[in-house]
CSV table of C-alpha atoms in Angstrom, one decimal:
chain,number,residue,atom,x,y,z
A,1,UNK,CA,11.2,28.5,11.1
A,2,UNK,CA,8.7,29.1,8.3
A,3,UNK,CA,11.4,28.4,5.7
A,4,UNK,CA,12.4,25.2,7.5
A,5,UNK,CA,8.7,24.1,7.6
A,6,UNK,CA,8.3,24.7,3.9
A,7,UNK,CA,11.3,22.4,3.2
A,8,UNK,CA,9.8,19.5,5.2
A,9,UNK,CA,9.5,16.5,3.0
A,10,UNK,CA,7.3,13.6,4.2
A,11,UNK,CA,9.6,11.0,2.4
A,12,UNK,CA,12.7,12.4,4.0
A,13,UNK,CA,10.9,12.4,7.3
A,14,UNK,CA,10.0,8.7,6.9
A,15,UNK,CA,13.6,7.8,6.1
A,16,UNK,CA,15.0,9.8,9.0
A,17,UNK,CA,12.4,8.3,11.4
A,18,UNK,CA,14.0,4.9,10.8
A,19,UNK,CA,17.2,6.3,12.4
A,20,UNK,CA,15.3,7.9,15.3
A,21,UNK,CA,15.4,11.5,13.8
A,22,UNK,CA,12.2,13.5,13.8
A,23,UNK,CA,12.8,15.9,10.9
A,24,UNK,CA,12.1,16.0,7.2
A,25,UNK,CA,14.5,18.6,5.8
A,26,UNK,CA,17.0,17.6,3.2
A,27,UNK,CA,20.5,18.1,4.8
A,28,UNK,CA,21.9,19.6,1.6
A,29,UNK,CA,19.2,22.3,1.7
A,30,UNK,CA,19.8,22.8,5.4
A,31,UNK,CA,23.5,23.4,4.7
A,32,UNK,CA,22.6,25.8,1.9
A,33,UNK,CA,20.6,27.9,4.4
A,34,UNK,CA,23.5,27.8,6.8
A,35,UNK,CA,25.9,29.0,4.0
A,36,UNK,CA,23.6,31.9,3.3
A,37,UNK,CA,23.2,32.9,7.0
A,38,UNK,CA,26.9,32.4,7.8
A,39,UNK,CA,28.0,32.5,11.5
A,40,UNK,CA,25.3,34.0,13.8
A,41,UNK,CA,25.8,32.9,17.4
A,42,UNK,CA,22.7,34.8,18.7
A,43,UNK,CA,20.4,33.3,16.1
A,44,UNK,CA,21.9,29.9,16.7
A,45,UNK,CA,20.9,30.2,20.4
A,46,UNK,CA,17.3,31.2,19.4
A,47,UNK,CA,17.1,28.3,16.9
A,48,UNK,CA,18.3,25.8,19.5
A,49,UNK,CA,15.8,27.0,22.0
A,50,UNK,CA,12.9,26.1,19.7
A,51,UNK,CA,13.5,22.4,20.5
A,52,UNK,CA,12.8,21.7,16.8
A,53,UNK,CA,15.3,19.1,15.3
A,54,UNK,CA,15.8,20.8,11.9
A,55,UNK,CA,16.2,24.2,13.7
A,56,UNK,CA,18.8,22.7,16.1
A,57,UNK,CA,20.8,21.2,13.2
A,58,UNK,CA,20.8,24.6,11.5
A,59,UNK,CA,21.9,26.2,14.8
A,60,UNK,CA,24.9,23.8,15.0
A,61,UNK,CA,25.9,24.8,11.5
A,62,UNK,CA,25.8,28.6,12.1
A,63,UNK,CA,27.1,28.7,15.7
A,64,UNK,CA,30.5,29.7,17.0
A,65,UNK,CA,31.7,26.5,18.7
A,66,UNK,CA,34.2,28.3,21.0
A,67,UNK,CA,31.6,30.7,22.3
A,68,UNK,CA,29.8,28.1,24.4
A,69,UNK,CA,30.7,27.6,28.0
A,70,UNK,CA,31.2,24.2,29.6
A,71,UNK,CA,27.8,24.1,31.3
A,72,UNK,CA,26.0,25.2,28.1
A,73,UNK,CA,27.5,22.3,26.2
A,74,UNK,CA,26.7,19.9,28.9
A,75,UNK,CA,23.1,21.0,28.9
A,76,UNK,CA,22.9,20.9,25.1
A,77,UNK,CA,24.2,17.3,24.9
A,78,UNK,CA,21.5,16.3,27.4
A,79,UNK,CA,18.8,18.1,25.5
A,80,UNK,CA,19.7,17.1,21.9
A,81,UNK,CA,18.3,13.6,22.0
A,82,UNK,CA,17.8,13.2,18.2
A,83,UNK,CA,20.7,11.1,16.9
A,84,UNK,CA,21.7,13.5,14.2
A,85,UNK,CA,21.6,16.5,16.5
A,86,UNK,CA,23.7,14.6,19.0
A,87,UNK,CA,26.2,13.5,16.3
A,88,UNK,CA,26.6,17.0,14.8
A,89,UNK,CA,26.8,18.7,18.2
A,90,UNK,CA,29.7,16.5,19.3
A,91,UNK,CA,31.5,16.5,16.0
A,92,UNK,CA,30.9,20.1,14.8
A,93,UNK,CA,30.8,22.0,18.2
A,94,UNK,CA,32.2,20.1,21.2
A,95,UNK,CA,35.3,18.8,19.4
A,96,UNK,CA,36.3,22.4,18.6
A,97,UNK,CA,35.6,23.6,22.2
A,98,UNK,CA,38.3,24.4,24.7
A,99,UNK,CA,36.2,22.4,27.1
A,100,UNK,CA,36.3,19.2,25.0
A,101,UNK,CA,38.8,17.2,27.2
A,102,UNK,CA,37.0,18.2,30.5
A,103,UNK,CA,33.7,17.2,29.0
A,104,UNK,CA,35.1,13.9,27.6
A,105,UNK,CA,36.2,12.8,31.1
A,106,UNK,CA,32.9,13.8,32.7
A,107,UNK,CA,30.6,12.4,30.0
A,108,UNK,CA,32.5,9.1,29.7
A,109,UNK,CA,31.5,8.3,33.3
A,110,UNK,CA,27.9,9.6,33.0
A,111,UNK,CA,25.1,7.1,33.8
A,112,UNK,CA,23.0,8.4,30.9
A,113,UNK,CA,24.1,6.2,27.9
A,114,UNK,CA,23.5,9.0,25.4
A,115,UNK,CA,25.8,11.3,27.3
A,116,UNK,CA,28.3,8.6,27.8
A,117,UNK,CA,28.2,7.9,24.0
A,118,UNK,CA,29.3,11.6,23.5
A,119,UNK,CA,32.2,11.0,25.9
A,120,UNK,CA,33.3,7.9,23.9
A,121,UNK,CA,33.0,9.9,20.6
A,122,UNK,CA,35.5,12.4,22.1
A,123,UNK,CA,37.7,9.6,23.2
A,124,UNK,CA,37.7,8.1,19.7
A,125,UNK,CA,38.8,11.5,18.4
A,126,UNK,CA,41.8,11.5,20.9
A,127,UNK,CA,42.7,7.9,20.0
A,128,UNK,CA,43.0,9.0,16.4
A,129,UNK,CA,44.6,12.5,16.8
A,130,UNK,CA,46.1,13.0,20.3
A,131,UNK,CA,46.6,9.6,21.9
A,132,UNK,CA,49.4,10.8,24.3
A,133,UNK,CA,48.3,10.2,27.9
A,134,UNK,CA,45.4,7.9,27.0
A,135,UNK,CA,45.4,4.4,28.6
A,136,UNK,CA,44.6,2.4,25.5
A,137,UNK,CA,44.8,-0.9,27.2
A,138,UNK,CA,42.5,0.4,29.9
A,139,UNK,CA,40.0,1.5,27.2
A,140,UNK,CA,40.1,-1.9,25.7
A,141,UNK,CA,39.5,-3.4,29.2
A,142,UNK,CA,36.3,-1.3,29.5
A,143,UNK,CA,35.1,-2.1,26.0
A,144,UNK,CA,35.7,-5.8,26.5
A,145,UNK,CA,33.7,-5.7,29.7
A,146,UNK,CA,30.8,-3.4,28.8
A,147,UNK,CA,30.3,-3.1,25.1
A,148,UNK,CA,28.3,-6.3,24.5
A,149,UNK,CA,25.4,-5.2,26.8
A,150,UNK,CA,25.6,-1.5,26.3
A,151,UNK,CA,22.5,0.4,24.9
A,152,UNK,CA,22.6,0.9,21.1
A,153,UNK,CA,24.1,4.4,20.9
A,154,UNK,CA,26.7,3.8,23.6
A,155,UNK,CA,27.5,0.4,22.0
A,156,UNK,CA,28.0,2.1,18.6
A,157,UNK,CA,30.3,4.7,20.1
A,158,UNK,CA,32.4,2.1,22.0
A,159,UNK,CA,32.6,0.0,18.9
A,160,UNK,CA,33.9,3.0,16.9
A,161,UNK,CA,36.6,3.5,19.6
A,162,UNK,CA,37.5,-0.2,19.5
A,163,UNK,CA,37.9,0.0,15.7
A,164,UNK,CA,39.9,3.3,15.9
A,165,UNK,CA,42.4,1.7,18.4
A,166,UNK,CA,42.9,-1.2,16.1
A,167,UNK,CA,43.3,1.0,13.0
A,168,UNK,CA,45.7,3.6,14.4
A,169,UNK,CA,47.7,1.7,17.1
A,170,UNK,CA,49.4,-1.5,15.6
A,171,UNK,CA,50.6,-2.5,19.1
A,172,UNK,CA,47.0,-3.0,20.2
A,173,UNK,CA,45.6,-4.2,16.9
A,174,UNK,CA,45.7,-8.0,17.7
A,175,UNK,CA,43.8,-7.5,21.0
A,176,UNK,CA,41.2,-5.1,19.3
A,177,UNK,CA,40.6,-7.7,16.6
A,178,UNK,CA,40.2,-10.5,19.2
A,179,UNK,CA,37.8,-8.4,21.3
A,180,UNK,CA,35.7,-7.7,18.2
A,181,UNK,CA,35.7,-11.4,17.2
A,182,UNK,CA,34.7,-12.6,20.6
A,183,UNK,CA,31.9,-10.1,21.3
A,184,UNK,CA,30.5,-10.1,17.7
A,185,UNK,CA,28.9,-6.7,18.2
A,186,UNK,CA,27.4,-5.4,14.9
A,187,UNK,CA,28.6,-8.6,13.1
A,188,UNK,CA,25.3,-8.9,11.3
A,189,UNK,CA,24.7,-5.2,10.7
A,190,UNK,CA,23.2,-4.6,7.2
A,191,UNK,CA,25.9,-2.9,5.2
A,192,UNK,CA,25.2,-1.4,1.7
A,193,UNK,CA,27.4,-2.4,-1.2
A,194,UNK,CA,30.6,-0.4,-1.3
A,195,UNK,CA,30.4,0.5,2.4
A,196,UNK,CA,32.7,-0.9,5.1
A,197,UNK,CA,31.0,-3.0,7.8
A,198,UNK,CA,30.9,-1.5,11.3
A,199,UNK,CA,31.8,-5.0,12.6
A,200,UNK,CA,35.2,-4.1,14.2
A,201,UNK,CA,37.4,-6.9,12.8
A,202,UNK,CA,36.2,-6.3,9.2
A,203,UNK,CA,36.4,-2.5,9.7
A,204,UNK,CA,40.0,-2.6,11.1
A,205,UNK,CA,41.2,-5.0,8.5
A,206,UNK,CA,39.8,-3.1,5.6
A,207,UNK,CA,41.0,0.3,6.6
A,208,UNK,CA,44.5,-1.0,7.5
A,209,UNK,CA,44.6,-2.7,4.1
A,210,UNK,CA,43.7,0.5,2.3
A,211,UNK,CA,46.3,2.5,4.3
A,212,UNK,CA,49.0,0.0,3.4
A,213,UNK,CA,47.9,0.2,-0.3
A,214,UNK,CA,46.7,-3.4,-0.3
């Protein structure tokens, strides 16, 4: 904890604060500490329990994802409110867990929009890698009905799912594009030069063009 405190940079903290994250440790330096520590599940648990954002990010990097039980992961996704913690927890831990599918179904229907966003992130992973058994048309129905008025983080996760359906499933691409164009979610999102807009119609079109070598 003392080492993390010594790495806290006010400028980094100010940048992170704009994204809702309350830490000031450079992520490259955080990853270097994790590389030095290697996997330490017990230490990861102690770091998570501090409720400190930088410590929790480090915990995620040194934990053993498959060591967590379903209830533990459910509690962690509800506790880890900082966007970066939430993102890393879902992507680096939950996606590798044997409980991922069970949690995906439970979280997607959760009334807490941050928890529901985690469920949608897991759904997006399945859309891309294991779509068998998913009702893609049904997912588009829900996105069409609910995305426009969803809270920010849930909206972002649903929009990612919409784009992923359009990118990886040509049979649903026209409808995904039409939904994106009609709802106009993230249409005016500020996008740095060289980056792809998160506006689904632009996102889908650009990635498909690249994949087809256009």
